[in-house]
CSV table of N, CA and C in Angstrom, one decimal:
chain,number,residue,atom,x,y,z
A,1,MET,N,0.6,4.9,25.0
A,1,MET,CA,0.5,6.0,26.0
A,1,MET,C,-0.5,7.1,25.3
A,2,THR,N,-1.2,7.7,26.1
A,2,THR,CA,-2.2,8.7,25.7
A,2,THR,C,-1.7,10.1,26.3
A,3,THR,N,-1.6,11.2,25.4
A,3,THR,CA,-1.2,12.5,25.8
A,3,THR,C,-2.2,13.4,25.6
A,4,THR,N,-2.5,14.3,26.5
A,4,THR,CA,-3.5,15.4,26.2
A,4,THR,C,-2.8,16.6,25.5
A,5,LEU,N,-3.4,17.0,24.4
A,5,LEU,CA,-2.9,18.1,23.6
A,5,LEU,C,-4.1,19.1,23.5
A,6,GLY,N,-4.0,20.1,24.3
A,6,GLY,CA,-5.1,21.1,24.3
A,6,GLY,C,-6.4,20.4,24.9
A,7,THR,N,-7.3,20.2,24.2
A,7,THR,CA,-8.5,19.5,24.7
A,7,THR,C,-8.7,18.1,24.1
A,8,LYS,N,-7.7,17.8,23.2
A,8,LYS,CA,-7.7,16.4,22.6
A,8,LYS,C,-6.7,15.5,23.2
A,9,SER,N,-7.0,14.2,23.2
A,9,SER,CA,-6.1,13.2,23.6
A,9,SER,C,-5.5,12.5,22.4
A,10,ILE,N,-4.2,12.3,22.4
A,10,ILE,CA,-3.5,11.8,21.3
A,10,ILE,C,-2.7,10.6,21.8
A,11,LYS,N,-2.8,9.5,21.0
A,11,LYS,CA,-2.0,8.3,21.3
A,11,LYS,C,-0.7,8.6,20.7
A,12,SER,N,0.5,8.3,21.3
A,12,SER,CA,1.7,8.4,20.7
A,12,SER,C,2.5,7.1,20.8
A,13,ILE,N,3.5,7.0,20.1
A,13,ILE,CA,4.3,5.9,20.1
A,13,ILE,C,5.6,6.1,20.9
A,14,PHE,N,5.8,5.2,21.9
A,14,PHE,CA,6.9,5.4,22.8
A,14,PHE,C,6.9,6.6,23.6
A,15,GLY,N,5.8,7.2,23.8
A,15,GLY,CA,5.7,8.5,24.6
A,15,GLY,C,6.1,9.8,23.8
A,16,LYS,N,6.3,9.7,22.5
A,16,LYS,CA,6.7,10.9,21.8
A,16,LYS,C,5.6,11.5,21.0
A,17,LEU,N,5.5,12.8,20.9
A,17,LEU,CA,4.5,13.5,20.1
A,17,LEU,C,5.0,13.8,18.7
A,18,LEU,N,6.3,13.5,18.4
A,18,LEU,CA,6.9,13.8,17.1
A,18,LEU,C,6.7,15.3,16.7
A,19,GLY,N,6.8,16.2,17.6
A,19,GLY,CA,6.9,17.7,17.4
A,19,GLY,C,5.5,18.2,17.0
A,20,ILE,N,4.5,17.6,17.4
A,20,ILE,CA,3.1,18.1,17.1
A,20,ILE,C,2.6,18.9,18.4
A,21,THR,N,2.2,20.0,18.2
A,21,THR,CA,1.6,20.8,19.3
A,21,THR,C,0.4,21.5,18.9
A,22,ASN,N,-0.4,22.0,19.9
A,22,ASN,CA,-1.6,22.8,19.6
A,22,ASN,C,-1.2,24.2,19.6
A,23,GLY,N,-1.5,24.9,18.4
A,23,GLY,CA,-1.3,26.3,18.3
A,23,GLY,C,-2.2,27.1,19.1
A,24,ASP,N,-1.9,28.3,19.4
A,24,ASP,CA,-2.7,29.3,20.2
A,24,ASP,C,-4.1,29.4,19.7
A,25,ASP,N,-4.1,29.3,18.3
A,25,ASP,CA,-5.5,29.5,17.6
A,25,ASP,C,-6.3,28.3,17.5
A,26,GLY,N,-5.8,27.1,18.0
A,26,GLY,CA,-6.5,25.9,17.9
A,26,GLY,C,-6.1,25.1,16.8
A,27,HIS,N,-5.2,25.5,15.9
A,27,HIS,CA,-4.8,24.7,14.8
A,27,HIS,C,-3.6,23.8,15.2
A,28,LEU,N,-3.5,22.7,14.5
A,28,LEU,CA,-2.4,21.8,14.7
A,28,LEU,C,-1.1,22.3,14.1
A,29,VAL,N,0.0,22.4,14.9
A,29,VAL,CA,1.2,22.9,14.4
A,29,VAL,C,2.3,21.8,14.4
A,30,VAL,N,3.0,21.6,13.3
A,30,VAL,CA,4.0,20.6,13.3
A,30,VAL,C,5.4,21.3,13.4
A,31,GLU,N,6.0,21.1,14.5
A,31,GLU,CA,7.3,21.9,14.8
A,31,GLU,C,8.4,21.2,14.1
A,32,SER,N,8.4,19.9,13.9
A,32,SER,CA,9.5,19.2,13.2
A,32,SER,C,8.9,17.9,12.7
A,33,GLY,N,9.7,17.3,11.8
A,33,GLY,CA,9.2,16.0,11.2
A,33,GLY,C,8.3,16.3,10.0
A,34,THR,N,7.5,15.3,9.6
A,34,THR,CA,6.6,15.4,8.5
A,34,THR,C,5.3,14.8,8.8
A,35,ILE,N,4.3,15.2,8.1
A,35,ILE,CA,3.0,14.5,8.1
A,35,ILE,C,2.9,13.8,6.7
A,36,CYS,N,2.6,12.6,6.8
A,36,CYS,CA,2.5,11.7,5.5
A,36,CYS,C,1.0,11.8,5.2
A,37,VAL,N,0.7,12.1,3.9
A,37,VAL,CA,-0.6,12.0,3.3
A,37,VAL,C,-0.9,10.7,2.6
A,38,ASP,N,-2.0,10.1,2.7
A,38,ASP,CA,-2.4,8.9,2.1
A,38,ASP,C,-2.2,9.1,0.6
A,39,ASN,N,-1.2,8.5,-0.1
A,39,ASN,CA,-1.0,8.9,-1.5
A,39,ASN,C,-0.7,7.7,-2.3
A,40,GLY,N,-0.8,7.8,-3.6
A,40,GLY,CA,-0.6,6.7,-4.6
A,40,GLY,C,-0.3,7.2,-5.9
A,41,THR,N,-0.1,6.2,-6.8
A,41,THR,CA,0.1,6.6,-8.2
A,41,THR,C,-0.8,5.9,-9.1
A,42,ALA,N,-1.0,6.3,-10.4
A,42,ALA,CA,-1.8,5.6,-11.4
A,42,ALA,C,-1.4,6.2,-12.8
A,43,THR,N,-1.8,5.4,-13.8
A,43,THR,CA,-1.4,5.8,-15.1
A,43,THR,C,-2.9,6.0,-15.9
A,44,ALA,N,-2.8,7.1,-16.6
A,44,ALA,CA,-4.0,7.6,-17.3
A,44,ALA,C,-4.0,6.7,-18.7
A,45,THR,N,-5.3,6.5,-19.0
A,45,THR,CA,-5.7,6.0,-20.4
A,45,THR,C,-6.7,6.8,-21.1
A,46,SER,N,-6.5,7.3,-22.1
A,46,SER,CA,-7.4,8.2,-22.9
A,46,SER,C,-7.9,9.3,-22.0
A,47,GLY,N,-7.0,9.9,-21.2
A,47,GLY,CA,-7.4,11.1,-20.3
A,47,GLY,C,-8.2,10.7,-19.1
A,48,ALA,N,-8.1,9.6,-18.7
A,48,ALA,CA,-8.9,9.1,-17.5
A,48,ALA,C,-8.0,8.2,-16.6
A,49,ALA,N,-8.2,8.4,-15.3
A,49,ALA,CA,-7.5,7.5,-14.3
A,49,ALA,C,-8.2,7.3,-13.0
A,50,THR,N,-8.1,6.3,-12.2
A,50,THR,CA,-8.8,6.1,-11.0
A,50,THR,C,-7.7,6.1,-9.9
A,51,LEU,N,-7.8,6.9,-8.9
A,51,LEU,CA,-6.9,6.9,-7.7
A,51,LEU,C,-7.6,7.3,-6.5
A,52,ASN,N,-8.0,6.4,-5.6
A,52,ASN,CA,-8.8,6.7,-4.5
A,52,ASN,C,-7.9,7.0,-3.2
A,53,ARG,N,-7.2,8.1,-3.4
A,53,ARG,CA,-6.2,8.6,-2.3
A,53,ARG,C,-6.5,10.0,-2.2
A,54,ALA,N,-5.9,10.5,-1.0
A,54,ALA,CA,-6.0,12.0,-0.8
A,54,ALA,C,-4.9,12.9,-1.5
A,55,ALA,N,-4.0,12.1,-2.0
A,55,ALA,CA,-2.9,12.7,-2.9
A,55,ALA,C,-2.3,11.8,-3.8
A,56,GLY,N,-1.7,12.1,-4.9
A,56,GLY,CA,-1.1,11.2,-5.7
A,56,GLY,C,-0.5,11.8,-6.9
A,57,LYS,N,0.1,10.9,-7.8
A,57,LYS,CA,0.7,11.3,-9.1
A,57,LYS,C,0.1,10.4,-10.1
A,58,ILE,N,-0.4,11.1,-11.2
A,58,ILE,CA,-0.9,10.4,-12.4
A,58,ILE,C,0.0,10.6,-13.6
A,59,THR,N,0.4,9.5,-14.2
A,59,THR,CA,1.2,9.7,-15.4
A,59,THR,C,0.4,9.5,-16.5
A,60,SER,N,0.3,10.5,-17.4
A,60,SER,CA,-0.6,10.5,-18.6
A,60,SER,C,-0.1,9.4,-19.5
A,61,GLU,N,-1.1,9.2,-20.6
A,61,GLU,CA,-0.6,8.4,-21.7
A,61,GLU,C,0.3,9.2,-22.5
A,62,SER,N,1.0,8.7,-23.6
A,62,SER,CA,1.8,9.6,-24.4
A,62,SER,C,1.0,10.6,-25.1
A,63,LEU,N,1.4,11.8,-25.0
A,63,LEU,CA,0.7,13.0,-25.5
A,63,LEU,C,1.4,13.6,-26.8
A,64,SER,N,0.6,14.2,-27.6
A,64,SER,CA,1.1,15.1,-28.7
A,64,SER,C,0.4,16.4,-28.8
A,65,THR,N,0.0,16.9,-27.6
A,65,THR,CA,-0.8,18.1,-27.4
A,65,THR,C,0.0,19.2,-28.2
A,66,ALA,N,-0.6,20.0,-29.1
A,66,ALA,CA,0.0,21.0,-29.8
A,66,ALA,C,0.2,22.2,-28.9
A,67,ALA,N,1.1,23.2,-29.4
A,67,ALA,CA,1.3,24.4,-28.6
A,67,ALA,C,-0.1,25.1,-28.5
A,68,ALA,N,-0.4,25.6,-27.3
A,68,ALA,CA,-1.7,26.3,-27.0
A,68,ALA,C,-2.7,25.3,-26.9
A,69,GLY,N,-2.6,24.0,-27.1
A,69,GLY,CA,-3.5,22.9,-26.9
A,69,GLY,C,-3.8,22.6,-25.5
A,70,VAL,N,-4.9,22.0,-25.2
A,70,VAL,CA,-5.3,21.6,-23.9
A,70,VAL,C,-5.5,20.0,-23.7
A,71,TYR,N,-5.0,19.5,-22.7
A,71,TYR,CA,-5.2,18.0,-22.4
A,71,TYR,C,-6.1,18.0,-21.2
A,72,THR,N,-7.2,17.2,-21.2
A,72,THR,CA,-8.0,17.1,-20.0
A,72,THR,C,-7.8,15.8,-19.4
A,73,LEU,N,-7.6,15.8,-18.1
A,73,LEU,CA,-7.5,14.5,-17.3
A,73,LEU,C,-8.5,14.5,-16.3
A,74,THR,N,-9.4,13.4,-16.4
A,74,THR,CA,-10.4,13.2,-15.3
A,74,THR,C,-9.9,12.0,-14.4
A,75,ILE,N,-9.9,12.4,-13.1
A,75,ILE,CA,-9.5,11.4,-12.1
A,75,ILE,C,-10.7,11.0,-11.3
A,76,THR,N,-11.1,9.8,-11.4
A,76,THR,CA,-12.1,9.2,-10.5
A,76,THR,C,-11.5,9.0,-9.2
A,77,ASN,N,-12.1,9.6,-8.1
A,77,ASN,CA,-11.5,9.4,-6.7
A,77,ASN,C,-12.6,9.6,-5.7
A,78,SER,N,-12.9,8.5,-5.0
A,78,SER,CA,-14.0,8.5,-4.0
A,78,SER,C,-13.6,9.3,-2.8
A,79,LYS,N,-12.4,9.7,-2.6
A,79,LYS,CA,-12.0,10.5,-1.4
A,79,LYS,C,-12.3,12.1,-1.7
A,80,ILE,N,-12.6,12.4,-2.9
A,80,ILE,CA,-12.6,13.9,-3.3
A,80,ILE,C,-14.2,14.3,-3.1
A,81,ALA,N,-14.4,15.5,-2.5
A,81,ALA,CA,-15.8,16.1,-2.3
A,81,ALA,C,-15.6,17.5,-3.1
A,82,ALA,N,-16.9,17.9,-3.5
A,82,ALA,CA,-16.9,19.1,-4.3
A,82,ALA,C,-16.4,20.3,-3.5
A,83,THR,N,-16.4,20.3,-2.3
A,83,THR,CA,-15.9,21.4,-1.4
A,83,THR,C,-14.5,21.4,-1.0
A,84,ASP,N,-13.8,20.3,-1.5
A,84,ASP,CA,-12.3,20.1,-1.1
A,84,ASP,C,-11.5,21.2,-1.7
A,85,ILE,N,-10.3,21.5,-1.1
A,85,ILE,CA,-9.4,22.3,-1.6
A,85,ILE,C,-8.2,21.4,-2.3
A,86,VAL,N,-8.0,21.6,-3.6
A,86,VAL,CA,-7.2,20.7,-4.2
A,86,VAL,C,-6.0,21.5,-4.8
A,87,HIS,N,-4.8,21.0,-4.5
A,87,HIS,CA,-3.5,21.6,-5.1
A,87,HIS,C,-3.0,20.8,-6.2
A,88,VAL,N,-2.7,21.3,-7.4
A,88,VAL,CA,-2.3,20.5,-8.4
A,88,VAL,C,-0.9,21.0,-9.1
A,89,SER,N,-0.1,20.2,-9.5
A,89,SER,CA,1.1,20.6,-10.3
A,89,SER,C,1.4,19.7,-11.4
A,90,VAL,N,2.2,20.0,-12.3
A,90,VAL,CA,2.4,19.2,-13.5
A,90,VAL,C,3.9,19.3,-13.8
A,91,THR,N,4.5,18.2,-14.3
A,91,THR,CA,5.9,18.2,-14.8
A,91,THR,C,5.9,17.4,-16.0
A,92,LEU,N,7.0,17.5,-16.8
A,92,LEU,CA,7.3,16.6,-17.9
A,92,LEU,C,7.6,15.2,-17.4
A,93,GLY,N,7.0,14.2,-18.0
A,93,GLY,CA,7.4,12.8,-17.6
A,93,GLY,C,8.5,12.4,-18.7
A,94,THR,N,8.0,11.7,-19.7
A,94,THR,CA,9.0,11.3,-20.7
A,94,THR,C,9.1,12.3,-21.8
A,95,ALA,N,8.2,13.3,-21.8
A,95,ALA,CA,8.2,14.3,-22.8
A,95,ALA,C,9.4,15.2,-22.7
A,96,THR,N,9.9,15.6,-23.8
A,96,THR,CA,11.1,16.5,-23.8
A,96,THR,C,10.8,17.9,-24.4
A,97,THR,N,9.7,18.0,-25.0
A,97,THR,CA,9.3,19.3,-25.6
A,97,THR,C,7.9,19.7,-25.1
A,98,GLY,N,7.6,21.0,-25.2
A,98,GLY,CA,6.3,21.4,-24.7
A,98,GLY,C,6.4,22.0,-23.3
A,99,VAL,N,5.5,22.9,-22.9
A,99,VAL,CA,5.6,23.5,-21.6
A,99,VAL,C,4.1,23.3,-20.9
A,100,PRO,N,3.9,22.3,-20.3
A,100,PRO,CA,2.6,22.1,-19.7
A,100,PRO,C,2.4,22.9,-18.4
A,101,THR,N,1.3,23.4,-18.3
A,101,THR,CA,0.9,24.3,-17.1
A,101,THR,C,-0.7,23.9,-16.8
A,102,ILE,N,-1.0,24.0,-15.4
A,102,ILE,CA,-2.3,23.8,-15.0
A,102,ILE,C,-3.2,24.9,-15.5
A,103,ALA,N,-4.2,24.7,-16.1
A,103,ALA,CA,-5.1,25.7,-16.6
A,103,ALA,C,-6.3,25.9,-15.7
A,104,THR,N,-7.0,24.7,-15.4
A,104,THR,CA,-8.1,24.7,-14.4
A,104,THR,C,-8.2,23.4,-13.7
A,105,VAL,N,-8.7,23.5,-12.4
A,105,VAL,CA,-9.0,22.3,-11.6
A,105,VAL,C,-10.4,22.4,-11.1
A,106,ALA,N,-11.3,21.3,-11.4
A,106,ALA,CA,-12.6,21.3,-10.9
A,106,ALA,C,-12.8,20.0,-10.0
A,107,ALA,N,-13.2,20.2,-8.8
A,107,ALA,CA,-13.4,19.2,-7.9
A,107,ALA,C,-14.9,18.9,-7.9
A,108,ALA,N,-15.3,17.6,-7.9
A,108,ALA,CA,-16.7,17.3,-7.8
A,108,ALA,C,-16.8,16.1,-6.9
A,109,ALA,N,-18.0,15.7,-6.5
A,109,ALA,CA,-18.1,14.5,-5.6
A,109,ALA,C,-17.6,13.3,-6.3
A,110,GLY,N,-16.5,12.8,-5.9
A,110,GLY,CA,-15.9,11.5,-6.5
A,110,GLY,C,-15.0,11.7,-7.7
A,111,SER,N,-14.7,12.9,-8.1
A,111,SER,CA,-13.8,13.1,-9.2
A,111,SER,C,-13.1,14.5,-9.2
A,112,LEU,N,-12.1,14.6,-10.1
A,112,LEU,CA,-11.3,15.8,-10.3
A,112,LEU,C,-11.2,15.9,-11.8
A,113,VAL,N,-11.4,17.1,-12.4
A,113,VAL,CA,-11.2,17.3,-13.8
A,113,VAL,C,-10.2,18.3,-13.9
A,114,ILE,N,-9.0,18.0,-14.5
A,114,ILE,CA,-7.8,18.9,-14.5
A,114,ILE,C,-7.5,19.1,-16.0
A,115,LYS,N,-7.4,20.5,-16.3
A,115,LYS,CA,-7.1,20.8,-17.7
A,115,LYS,C,-5.6,21.3,-17.7
A,116,VAL,N,-4.8,20.7,-18.5
A,116,VAL,CA,-3.3,21.1,-18.6
A,116,VAL,C,-3.2,21.7,-20.0
A,117,GLN,N,-2.6,22.9,-20.1
A,117,GLN,CA,-2.4,23.7,-21.3
A,117,GLN,C,-0.9,23.6,-21.6
A,118,ASN,N,-0.7,23.3,-22.9
A,118,ASN,CA,0.8,23.4,-23.4
A,118,ASN,C,1.0,24.9,-23.8
A,119,ILE,N,1.7,25.7,-23.0
A,119,ILE,CA,2.0,27.1,-23.3
A,119,ILE,C,3.2,27.3,-24.0
A,120,ALA,N,3.8,26.3,-24.7
A,120,ALA,CA,4.9,26.5,-25.5
A,120,ALA,C,4.6,27.3,-26.8
A,121,ALA,N,5.5,28.1,-27.3
A,121,ALA,CA,5.2,29.0,-28.3
A,121,ALA,C,5.0,28.1,-29.7
A,122,SER,N,5.7,27.0,-29.8
A,122,SER,CA,5.5,26.3,-31.1
A,122,SER,C,5.6,24.8,-30.9
A,123,ALA,N,6.2,24.3,-29.7
A,123,ALA,CA,6.5,22.9,-29.6
A,123,ALA,C,5.3,22.1,-29.0
A,124,ALA,N,5.0,21.0,-29.6
A,124,ALA,CA,4.0,20.1,-29.1
A,124,ALA,C,4.6,19.3,-28.0
A,125,LEU,N,3.8,18.8,-27.1
A,125,LEU,CA,4.3,17.8,-26.1
A,125,LEU,C,4.6,16.6,-26.9
A,126,ASN,N,5.6,15.8,-26.5
A,126,ASN,CA,5.9,14.6,-27.2
A,126,ASN,C,6.2,13.4,-26.4
A,127,GLY,N,5.3,13.2,-25.3
A,127,GLY,CA,5.5,12.1,-24.4
A,127,GLY,C,4.5,12.3,-23.3
A,128,THR,N,4.9,11.7,-22.1
A,128,THR,CA,4.0,11.7,-20.9
A,128,THR,C,4.3,13.0,-20.1
A,129,ILE,N,3.3,13.3,-19.3
A,129,ILE,CA,3.4,14.3,-18.2
A,129,ILE,C,2.9,13.6,-17.0
A,130,VAL,N,3.4,14.2,-15.8
A,130,VAL,CA,2.9,13.7,-14.6
A,130,VAL,C,2.3,14.8,-13.8
A,131,VAL,N,1.0,14.6,-13.4
A,131,VAL,CA,0.2,15.4,-12.7
A,131,VAL,C,0.1,15.0,-11.3
A,132,ALA,N,0.5,15.9,-10.3
A,132,ALA,CA,0.4,15.5,-8.9
A,132,ALA,C,-0.6,16.4,-8.3
A,133,PHE,N,-1.4,15.7,-7.3
A,133,PHE,CA,-2.5,16.6,-6.5
A,133,PHE,C,-2.4,16.2,-5.1
A,134,THR,N,-2.9,17.0,-4.3
A,134,THR,CA,-3.2,16.9,-2.9
A,134,THR,C,-4.5,17.5,-2.5
A,135,SER,N,-5.3,16.8,-1.8
A,135,SER,CA,-6.6,17.3,-1.5
A,135,SER,C,-6.7,17.6,0.0
A,136,PHE,N,-7.5,18.6,0.3
A,136,PHE,CA,-7.6,18.9,1.7
A,136,PHE,C,-9.1,19.1,2.0
A,137,LYS,N,-9.7,18.7,3.1
A,137,LYS,CA,-11.0,19.0,3.4
A,137,LYS,C,-11.2,20.3,3.8
A,138,ALA,N,-12.2,21.0,3.2
A,138,ALA,CA,-12.5,22.4,3.5
A,138,ALA,C,-13.1,22.6,4.9
């Protein structure tokens, strides 16, 4: 079935639009449900990983980044453009000490360079961290 939404025609399953409407300003509005982003997972080796998805989670190698130290993660990703808007977060994986936080994110054509700083007062990271990202076309 094809449904007209504003000036766009959208094919729907079983005649349902799943709560998607056209906002007054021309933006797509999701009234209910979720939008699934093409996502995946990868494991870093020596600060590098490849994940060709719009979103994902990268588990680092085991780290021992000292307090105030910085870990650099380079993600090779053919879906990323230099003009993309990228949101990044970090959590402890197997590490039980240290306080990782995102310091900088640099998007380039085909890659992301993410710097994670351990902001703990004295404790080093003692295991893996998980860096999650979502990219949006600007």
